[in-house]
Amino acid sequence: DDLIISKREFIIESVLREKDALMIVGKPKSGKSILTFQMFASMTSAHPFLDTFHINKEYKVTYIQLEGQLEDYKDRYDRMRQGIEFNPANFQYIYAGPMNLRSKHESEYLISRIEEIHQPDVVIIDPVYFAFKGSISDDDAVREFLGNIRIIKEHFDCAIILVHHTKKNVLHKGELVDLGDEASFGSIFLLAWPDHVIMLTHNKKTGIRTMTCDTQRSGD
């Protein structure tokens, strides 16, 4: 599939340089995890993302996968390495069941687990709704979760990337409504917290995936 991006400068280098928080949002099967795989491969190797967008240097990446099958990850990982430059020395992979990062104790345990391998420049959590107990629409639950994510971010002085799902399509007078960043599923605090929100859409008829960024509070 093709990937259309409206600007030649990709946001990820700004996120890494400024140690920002980024959220990648899209429907299930839109390609969020594949996009994330390609991102962290470029981060670890300093190879241009999609062979086009500059990555300034090699970064240490911790990727936390909370859904899907381990066998599927291994298969995707093996295929990815055949076509994308990747430096495993800069990479930590954590495969786990649902976490409860609302809990200070579990958040501290995650910090200690990450530190066993390295001090990351970026931590990726995929997906948000498996990262804590409670409703994704519960403002109090989401605030507690984001508070502990901030503690993790400040502990490592790193960038954070959260992978998240959209709401269902909204119809108005028979037409699909473009919700922009507000298509994110759950509490409004999920959109209020990140510095940048990337929306990923997939047109099944054309096979084209498109990224847009309506929310961007820092960087260029």
JSON list of N, CA, C and O in Angstrom, two decimals, residues 126-171:
[
{"chain": "A", "resi": 126, "resn": "ASP", "atom": "N", "xyz": [1.38, -0.08, 23.08]},
{"chain": "A", "resi": 126, "resn": "ASP", "atom": "CA", "xyz": [0.46, -0.47, 22.01]},
{"chain": "A", "resi": 126, "resn": "ASP", "atom": "C", "xyz": [-0.42, -1.64, 22.46]},
{"chain": "A", "resi": 126, "resn": "ASP", "atom": "O", "xyz": [0.08, -2.76, 22.60]},
{"chain": "A", "resi": 127, "resn": "PRO", "atom": "N", "xyz": [-1.74, -1.40, 22.70]},
{"chain": "A", "resi": 127, "resn": "PRO", "atom": "CA", "xyz": [-2.51, -0.17, 22.60]},
{"chain": "A", "resi": 127, "resn": "PRO", "atom": "C", "xyz": [-2.85, 0.38, 23.98]},
{"chain": "A", "resi": 127, "resn": "PRO", "atom": "O", "xyz": [-2.67, -0.29, 25.00]},
{"chain": "A", "resi": 128, "resn": "VAL", "atom": "N", "xyz": [-3.44, 1.59, 24.00]},
{"chain": "A", "resi": 128, "resn": "VAL", "atom": "CA", "xyz": [-3.77, 2.26, 25.25]},
{"chain": "A", "resi": 128, "resn": "VAL", "atom": "C", "xyz": [-4.79, 1.47, 26.06]},
{"chain": "A", "resi": 128, "resn": "VAL", "atom": "O", "xyz": [-4.67, 1.32, 27.28]},
{"chain": "A", "resi": 129, "resn": "TYR", "atom": "N", "xyz": [-5.83, 0.95, 25.41]},
{"chain": "A", "resi": 129, "resn": "TYR", "atom": "CA", "xyz": [-6.94, 0.38, 26.18]},
{"chain": "A", "resi": 129, "resn": "TYR", "atom": "C", "xyz": [-6.59, -0.90, 26.92]},
{"chain": "A", "resi": 129, "resn": "TYR", "atom": "O", "xyz": [-7.34, -1.36, 27.78]},
{"chain": "A", "resi": 130, "resn": "PHE", "atom": "N", "xyz": [-5.44, -1.50, 26.62]},
{"chain": "A", "resi": 130, "resn": "PHE", "atom": "CA", "xyz": [-4.96, -2.66, 27.38]},
{"chain": "A", "resi": 130, "resn": "PHE", "atom": "C", "xyz": [-3.91, -2.26, 28.41]},
{"chain": "A", "resi": 130, "resn": "PHE", "atom": "O", "xyz": [-3.29, -3.13, 29.02]},
{"chain": "A", "resi": 131, "resn": "ALA", "atom": "N", "xyz": [-3.70, -0.95, 28.59]},
{"chain": "A", "resi": 131, "resn": "ALA", "atom": "CA", "xyz": [-2.63, -0.51, 29.48]},
{"chain": "A", "resi": 131, "resn": "ALA", "atom": "C", "xyz": [-3.12, -0.17, 30.88]},
{"chain": "A", "resi": 131, "resn": "ALA", "atom": "O", "xyz": [-2.31, 0.13, 31.75]},
{"chain": "A", "resi": 132, "resn": "PHE", "atom": "N", "xyz": [-4.43, -0.19, 31.10]},
{"chain": "A", "resi": 132, "resn": "PHE", "atom": "CA", "xyz": [-4.92, 0.07, 32.45]},
{"chain": "A", "resi": 132, "resn": "PHE", "atom": "C", "xyz": [-6.30, -0.56, 32.64]},
{"chain": "A", "resi": 132, "resn": "PHE", "atom": "O", "xyz": [-7.00, -0.86, 31.67]},
{"chain": "A", "resi": 133, "resn": "LYS", "atom": "N", "xyz": [-6.67, -0.75, 33.89]},
{"chain": "A", "resi": 133, "resn": "LYS", "atom": "CA", "xyz": [-7.98, -1.31, 34.23]},
{"chain": "A", "resi": 133, "resn": "LYS", "atom": "C", "xyz": [-9.00, -0.17, 34.33]},
{"chain": "A", "resi": 133, "resn": "LYS", "atom": "O", "xyz": [-8.70, 0.91, 34.82]},
{"chain": "A", "resi": 134, "resn": "GLY", "atom": "N", "xyz": [-10.22, -0.47, 33.92]},
{"chain": "A", "resi": 134, "resn": "GLY", "atom": "CA", "xyz": [-11.28, 0.52, 33.97]},
{"chain": "A", "resi": 134, "resn": "GLY", "atom": "C", "xyz": [-11.70, 0.93, 32.58]},
{"chain": "A", "resi": 134, "resn": "GLY", "atom": "O", "xyz": [-11.14, 0.52, 31.58]},
{"chain": "A", "resi": 135, "resn": "SER", "atom": "N", "xyz": [-12.72, 1.77, 32.53]},
{"chain": "A", "resi": 135, "resn": "SER", "atom": "CA", "xyz": [-13.26, 2.23, 31.27]},
{"chain": "A", "resi": 135, "resn": "SER", "atom": "C", "xyz": [-12.36, 3.28, 30.64]},
{"chain": "A", "resi": 135, "resn": "SER", "atom": "O", "xyz": [-11.90, 4.20, 31.32]},
{"chain": "A", "resi": 136, "resn": "ILE", "atom": "N", "xyz": [-12.15, 3.16, 29.34]},
{"chain": "A", "resi": 136, "resn": "ILE", "atom": "CA", "xyz": [-11.35, 4.14, 28.61]},
{"chain": "A", "resi": 136, "resn": "ILE", "atom": "C", "xyz": [-12.06, 5.49, 28.55]},
{"chain": "A", "resi": 136, "resn": "ILE", "atom": "O", "xyz": [-11.46, 6.52, 28.24]},
{"chain": "A", "resi": 137, "resn": "SER", "atom": "N", "xyz": [-13.37, 5.49, 28.88]},
{"chain": "A", "resi": 137, "resn": "SER", "atom": "CA", "xyz": [-14.15, 6.72, 28.88]},
{"chain": "A", "resi": 137, "resn": "SER", "atom": "C", "xyz": [-14.24, 7.36, 30.27]},
{"chain": "A", "resi": 137, "resn": "SER", "atom": "O", "xyz": [-14.84, 8.43, 30.42]},
{"chain": "A", "resi": 138, "resn": "ASP", "atom": "N", "xyz": [-13.70, 6.69, 31.27]},
{"chain": "A", "resi": 138, "resn": "ASP", "atom": "CA", "xyz": [-13.75, 7.18, 32.65]},
{"chain": "A", "resi": 138, "resn": "ASP", "atom": "C", "xyz": [-12.64, 8.22, 32.84]},
{"chain": "A", "resi": 138, "resn": "ASP", "atom": "O", "xyz": [-11.45, 7.89, 32.83]},
{"chain": "A", "resi": 139, "resn": "ASP", "atom": "N", "xyz": [-13.03, 9.48, 33.01]},
{"chain": "A", "resi": 139, "resn": "ASP", "atom": "CA", "xyz": [-12.04, 10.56, 33.11]},
{"chain": "A", "resi": 139, "resn": "ASP", "atom": "C", "xyz": [-11.06, 10.34, 34.26]},
{"chain": "A", "resi": 139, "resn": "ASP", "atom": "O", "xyz": [-9.85, 10.58, 34.12]},
{"chain": "A", "resi": 140, "resn": "ASP", "atom": "N", "xyz": [-11.56, 9.87, 35.41]},
{"chain": "A", "resi": 140, "resn": "ASP", "atom": "CA", "xyz": [-10.69, 9.66, 36.56]},
{"chain": "A", "resi": 140, "resn": "ASP", "atom": "C", "xyz": [-9.67, 8.56, 36.29]},
{"chain": "A", "resi": 140, "resn": "ASP", "atom": "O", "xyz": [-8.49, 8.69, 36.62]},
{"chain": "A", "resi": 141, "resn": "ALA", "atom": "N", "xyz": [-10.14, 7.46, 35.67]},
{"chain": "A", "resi": 141, "resn": "ALA", "atom": "CA", "xyz": [-9.23, 6.36, 35.35]},
{"chain": "A", "resi": 141, "resn": "ALA", "atom": "C", "xyz": [-8.16, 6.80, 34.37]},
{"chain": "A", "resi": 141, "resn": "ALA", "atom": "O", "xyz": [-6.97, 6.47, 34.53]},
{"chain": "A", "resi": 142, "resn": "VAL", "atom": "N", "xyz": [-8.56, 7.56, 33.37]},
{"chain": "A", "resi": 142, "resn": "VAL", "atom": "CA", "xyz": [-7.61, 8.02, 32.35]},
{"chain": "A", "resi": 142, "resn": "VAL", "atom": "C", "xyz": [-6.61, 9.00, 32.95]},
{"chain": "A", "resi": 142, "resn": "VAL", "atom": "O", "xyz": [-5.42, 8.96, 32.63]},
{"chain": "A", "resi": 143, "resn": "ARG", "atom": "N", "xyz": [-7.07, 9.89, 33.84]},
{"chain": "A", "resi": 143, "resn": "ARG", "atom": "CA", "xyz": [-6.14, 10.82, 34.50]},
{"chain": "A", "resi": 143, "resn": "ARG", "atom": "C", "xyz": [-5.09, 10.07, 35.31]},
{"chain": "A", "resi": 143, "resn": "ARG", "atom": "O", "xyz": [-3.90, 10.43, 35.28]},
{"chain": "A", "resi": 144, "resn": "GLU", "atom": "N", "xyz": [-5.52, 9.04, 36.04]},
{"chain": "A", "resi": 144, "resn": "GLU", "atom": "CA", "xyz": [-4.56, 8.26, 36.83]},
{"chain": "A", "resi": 144, "resn": "GLU", "atom": "C", "xyz": [-3.55, 7.57, 35.92]},
{"chain": "A", "resi": 144, "resn": "GLU", "atom": "O", "xyz": [-2.35, 7.56, 36.20]},
{"chain": "A", "resi": 145, "resn": "PHE", "atom": "N", "xyz": [-4.04, 7.00, 34.82]},
{"chain": "A", "resi": 145, "resn": "PHE", "atom": "CA", "xyz": [-3.16, 6.35, 33.85]},
{"chain": "A", "resi": 145, "resn": "PHE", "atom": "C", "xyz": [-2.15, 7.33, 33.27]},
{"chain": "A", "resi": 145, "resn": "PHE", "atom": "O", "xyz": [-0.94, 7.08, 33.27]},
{"chain": "A", "resi": 146, "resn": "LEU", "atom": "N", "xyz": [-2.63, 8.47, 32.80]},
{"chain": "A", "resi": 146, "resn": "LEU", "atom": "CA", "xyz": [-1.74, 9.46, 32.19]},
{"chain": "A", "resi": 146, "resn": "LEU", "atom": "C", "xyz": [-0.78, 10.05, 33.20]},
{"chain": "A", "resi": 146, "resn": "LEU", "atom": "O", "xyz": [0.36, 10.39, 32.86]},
{"chain": "A", "resi": 147, "resn": "GLY", "atom": "N", "xyz": [-1.21, 10.15, 34.46]},
{"chain": "A", "resi": 147, "resn": "GLY", "atom": "CA", "xyz": [-0.29, 10.61, 35.50]},
{"chain": "A", "resi": 147, "resn": "GLY", "atom": "C", "xyz": [0.90, 9.69, 35.66]},
{"chain": "A", "resi": 147, "resn": "GLY", "atom": "O", "xyz": [2.04, 10.14, 35.80]},
{"chain": "A", "resi": 148, "resn": "ASN", "atom": "N", "xyz": [0.65, 8.38, 35.60]},
{"chain": "A", "resi": 148, "resn": "ASN", "atom": "CA", "xyz": [1.76, 7.42, 35.72]},
{"chain": "A", "resi": 148, "resn": "ASN", "atom": "C", "xyz": [2.59, 7.35, 34.44]},
{"chain": "A", "resi": 148, "resn": "ASN", "atom": "O", "xyz": [3.80, 7.11, 34.50]},
{"chain": "A", "resi": 149, "resn": "ILE", "atom": "N", "xyz": [1.96, 7.56, 33.29]},
{"chain": "A", "resi": 149, "resn": "ILE", "atom": "CA", "xyz": [2.72, 7.64, 32.05]},
{"chain": "A", "resi": 149, "resn": "ILE", "atom": "C", "xyz": [3.68, 8.84, 32.11]},
{"chain": "A", "resi": 149, "resn": "ILE", "atom": "O", "xyz": [4.83, 8.76, 31.67]},
{"chain": "A", "resi": 150, "resn": "ARG", "atom": "N", "xyz": [3.22, 9.94, 32.67]},
{"chain": "A", "resi": 150, "resn": "ARG", "atom": "CA", "xyz": [4.08, 11.11, 32.83]},
{"chain": "A", "resi": 150, "resn": "ARG", "atom": "C", "xyz": [5.26, 10.79, 33.75]},
{"chain": "A", "resi": 150, "resn": "ARG", "atom": "O", "xyz": [6.39, 11.23, 33.50]},
{"chain": "A", "resi": 151, "resn": "ILE", "atom": "N", "xyz": [5.01, 10.03, 34.81]},
{"chain": "A", "resi": 151, "resn": "ILE", "atom": "CA", "xyz": [6.10, 9.63, 35.72]},
{"chain": "A", "resi": 151, "resn": "ILE", "atom": "C", "xyz": [7.14, 8.80, 34.97]},
{"chain": "A", "resi": 151, "resn": "ILE", "atom": "O", "xyz": [8.35, 9.00, 35.12]},
{"chain": "A", "resi": 152, "resn": "ILE", "atom": "N", "xyz": [6.66, 7.85, 34.15]},
{"chain": "A", "resi": 152, "resn": "ILE", "atom": "CA", "xyz": [7.58, 7.03, 33.34]},
{"chain": "A", "resi": 152, "resn": "ILE", "atom": "C", "xyz": [8.37, 7.93, 32.39]},
{"chain": "A", "resi": 152, "resn": "ILE", "atom": "O", "xyz": [9.60, 7.79, 32.23]},
{"chain": "A", "resi": 153, "resn": "LYS", "atom": "N", "xyz": [7.68, 8.86, 31.73]},
{"chain": "A", "resi": 153, "resn": "LYS", "atom": "CA", "xyz": [8.32, 9.77, 30.78]},
{"chain": "A", "resi": 153, "resn": "LYS", "atom": "C", "xyz": [9.40, 10.61, 31.46]},
{"chain": "A", "resi": 153, "resn": "LYS", "atom": "O", "xyz": [10.51, 10.77, 30.94]},
{"chain": "A", "resi": 154, "resn": "GLU", "atom": "N", "xyz": [9.07, 11.15, 32.64]},
{"chain": "A", "resi": 154, "resn": "GLU", "atom": "CA", "xyz": [10.02, 12.00, 33.36]},
{"chain": "A", "resi": 154, "resn": "GLU", "atom": "C", "xyz": [11.17, 11.18, 33.94]},
{"chain": "A", "resi": 154, "resn": "GLU", "atom": "O", "xyz": [12.31, 11.66, 34.01]},
{"chain": "A", "resi": 155, "resn": "HIS", "atom": "N", "xyz": [10.89, 9.95, 34.35]},
{"chain": "A", "resi": 155, "resn": "HIS", "atom": "CA", "xyz": [11.95, 9.10, 34.91]},
{"chain": "A", "resi": 155, "resn": "HIS", "atom": "C", "xyz": [13.05, 8.86, 33.88]},
{"chain": "A", "resi": 155, "resn": "HIS", "atom": "O", "xyz": [14.25, 8.94, 34.20]},
{"chain": "A", "resi": 156, "resn": "PHE", "atom": "N", "xyz": [12.64, 8.55, 32.65]},
{"chain": "A", "resi": 156, "resn": "PHE", "atom": "CA", "xyz": [13.62, 8.25, 31.61]},
{"chain": "A", "resi": 156, "resn": "PHE", "atom": "C", "xyz": [14.00, 9.49, 30.78]},
{"chain": "A", "resi": 156, "resn": "PHE", "atom": "O", "xyz": [14.90, 9.40, 29.96]},
{"chain": "A", "resi": 157, "resn": "ASP", "atom": "N", "xyz": [13.28, 10.60, 31.00]},
{"chain": "A", "resi": 157, "resn": "ASP", "atom": "CA", "xyz": [13.49, 11.81, 30.20]},
{"chain": "A", "resi": 157, "resn": "ASP", "atom": "C", "xyz": [13.41, 11.44, 28.72]},
{"chain": "A", "resi": 157, "resn": "ASP", "atom": "O", "xyz": [14.33, 11.71, 27.93]},
{"chain": "A", "resi": 158, "resn": "CYS", "atom": "N", "xyz": [12.29, 10.82, 28.36]},
{"chain": "A", "resi": 158, "resn": "CYS", "atom": "CA", "xyz": [12.16, 10.23, 27.03]},
{"chain": "A", "resi": 158, "resn": "CYS", "atom": "C", "xyz": [10.88, 10.71, 26.36]},
{"chain": "A", "resi": 158, "resn": "CYS", "atom": "O", "xyz": [10.00, 11.32, 26.97]},
{"chain": "A", "resi": 159, "resn": "ALA", "atom": "N", "xyz": [10.77, 10.40, 25.07]},
{"chain": "A", "resi": 159, "resn": "ALA", "atom": "CA", "xyz": [9.53, 10.59, 24.34]},
{"chain": "A", "resi": 159, "resn": "ALA", "atom": "C", "xyz": [8.60, 9.41, 24.64]},
{"chain": "A", "resi": 159, "resn": "ALA", "atom": "O", "xyz": [9.05, 8.32, 24.99]},
{"chain": "A", "resi": 160, "resn": "ILE", "atom": "N", "xyz": [7.30, 9.64, 24.50]},
{"chain": "A", "resi": 160, "resn": "ILE", "atom": "CA", "xyz": [6.30, 8.60, 24.69]},
{"chain": "A", "resi": 160, "resn": "ILE", "atom": "C", "xyz": [5.43, 8.52, 23.44]},
{"chain": "A", "resi": 160, "resn": "ILE", "atom": "O", "xyz": [4.98, 9.56, 22.92]},
{"chain": "A", "resi": 161, "resn": "ILE", "atom": "N", "xyz": [5.17, 7.31, 22.96]},
{"chain": "A", "resi": 161, "resn": "ILE", "atom": "CA", "xyz": [4.23, 7.10, 21.86]},
{"chain": "A", "resi": 161, "resn": "ILE", "atom": "C", "xyz": [3.15, 6.14, 22.33]},
{"chain": "A", "resi": 161, "resn": "ILE", "atom": "O", "xyz": [3.45, 5.03, 22.76]},
{"chain": "A", "resi": 162, "resn": "LEU", "atom": "N", "xyz": [1.90, 6.58, 22.26]},
{"chain": "A", "resi": 162, "resn": "LEU", "atom": "CA", "xyz": [0.75, 5.76, 22.62]},
{"chain": "A", "resi": 162, "resn": "LEU", "atom": "C", "xyz": [-0.01, 5.41, 21.34]},
{"chain": "A", "resi": 162, "resn": "LEU", "atom": "O", "xyz": [-0.28, 6.28, 20.51]},
{"chain": "A", "resi": 163, "resn": "VAL", "atom": "N", "xyz": [-0.37, 4.14, 21.20]},
{"chain": "A", "resi": 163, "resn": "VAL", "atom": "CA", "xyz": [-1.13, 3.68, 20.04]},
{"chain": "A", "resi": 163, "resn": "VAL", "atom": "C", "xyz": [-2.57, 3.43, 20.49]},
{"chain": "A", "resi": 163, "resn": "VAL", "atom": "O", "xyz": [-2.80, 2.75, 21.49]},
{"chain": "A", "resi": 164, "resn": "HIS", "atom": "N", "xyz": [-3.54, 3.98, 19.75]},
{"chain": "A", "resi": 164, "resn": "HIS", "atom": "CA", "xyz": [-4.91, 4.00, 20.24]},
{"chain": "A", "resi": 164, "resn": "HIS", "atom": "C", "xyz": [-5.90, 3.81, 19.10]},
{"chain": "A", "resi": 164, "resn": "HIS", "atom": "O", "xyz": [-5.60, 4.11, 17.94]},
{"chain": "A", "resi": 165, "resn": "HIS", "atom": "N", "xyz": [-7.10, 3.32, 19.45]},
{"chain": "A", "resi": 165, "resn": "HIS", "atom": "CA", "xyz": [-8.15, 3.07, 18.46]},
{"chain": "A", "resi": 165, "resn": "HIS", "atom": "C", "xyz": [-9.12, 4.24, 18.36]},
{"chain": "A", "resi": 165, "resn": "HIS", "atom": "O", "xyz": [-9.33, 4.97, 19.33]},
{"chain": "A", "resi": 166, "resn": "THR", "atom": "N", "xyz": [-9.77, 4.37, 17.20]},
{"chain": "A", "resi": 166, "resn": "THR", "atom": "CA", "xyz": [-10.79, 5.39, 17.00]},
{"chain": "A", "resi": 166, "resn": "THR", "atom": "C", "xyz": [-12.16, 4.89, 17.42]},
{"chain": "A", "resi": 166, "resn": "THR", "atom": "O", "xyz": [-12.38, 3.70, 17.64]},
{"chain": "A", "resi": 167, "resn": "LYS", "atom": "N", "xyz": [-13.09, 5.85, 17.49]},
{"chain": "A", "resi": 167, "resn": "LYS", "atom": "CA", "xyz": [-14.50, 5.50, 17.65]},
{"chain": "A", "resi": 167, "resn": "LYS", "atom": "C", "xyz": [-15.02, 4.92, 16.33]},
{"chain": "A", "resi": 167, "resn": "LYS", "atom": "O", "xyz": [-14.36, 4.95, 15.30]},
{"chain": "A", "resi": 168, "resn": "LYS", "atom": "N", "xyz": [-16.25, 4.43, 16.41]},
{"chain": "A", "resi": 168, "resn": "LYS", "atom": "CA", "xyz": [-16.92, 3.99, 15.20]},
{"chain": "A", "resi": 168, "resn": "LYS", "atom": "C", "xyz": [-17.23, 5.20, 14.31]},
{"chain": "A", "resi": 168, "resn": "LYS", "atom": "O", "xyz": [-17.26, 6.33, 14.76]},
{"chain": "A", "resi": 169, "resn": "ASN", "atom": "N", "xyz": [-17.48, 4.91, 13.01]},
{"chain": "A", "resi": 169, "resn": "ASN", "atom": "CA", "xyz": [-17.86, 5.99, 12.10]},
{"chain": "A", "resi": 169, "resn": "ASN", "atom": "C", "xyz": [-19.13, 6.69, 12.58]},
{"chain": "A", "resi": 169, "resn": "ASN", "atom": "O", "xyz": [-20.03, 6.07, 13.16]},
{"chain": "A", "resi": 170, "resn": "VAL", "atom": "N", "xyz": [-19.21, 7.99, 12.31]},
{"chain": "A", "resi": 170, "resn": "VAL", "atom": "CA", "xyz": [-20.40, 8.77, 12.63]},
{"chain": "A", "resi": 170, "resn": "VAL", "atom": "C", "xyz": [-21.08, 9.18, 11.33]},
{"chain": "A", "resi": 170, "resn": "VAL", "atom": "O", "xyz": [-20.44, 9.73, 10.42]},
{"chain": "A", "resi": 171, "resn": "LEU", "atom": "N", "xyz": [-22.38, 8.90, 11.22]},
{"chain": "A", "resi": 171, "resn": "LEU", "atom": "CA", "xyz": [-23.15, 9.26, 10.04]},
{"chain": "A", "resi": 171, "resn": "LEU", "atom": "C", "xyz": [-24.03, 10.47, 10.34]},
{"chain": "A", "resi": 171, "resn": "LEU", "atom": "O", "xyz": [-24.66, 10.55, 11.39]}
]
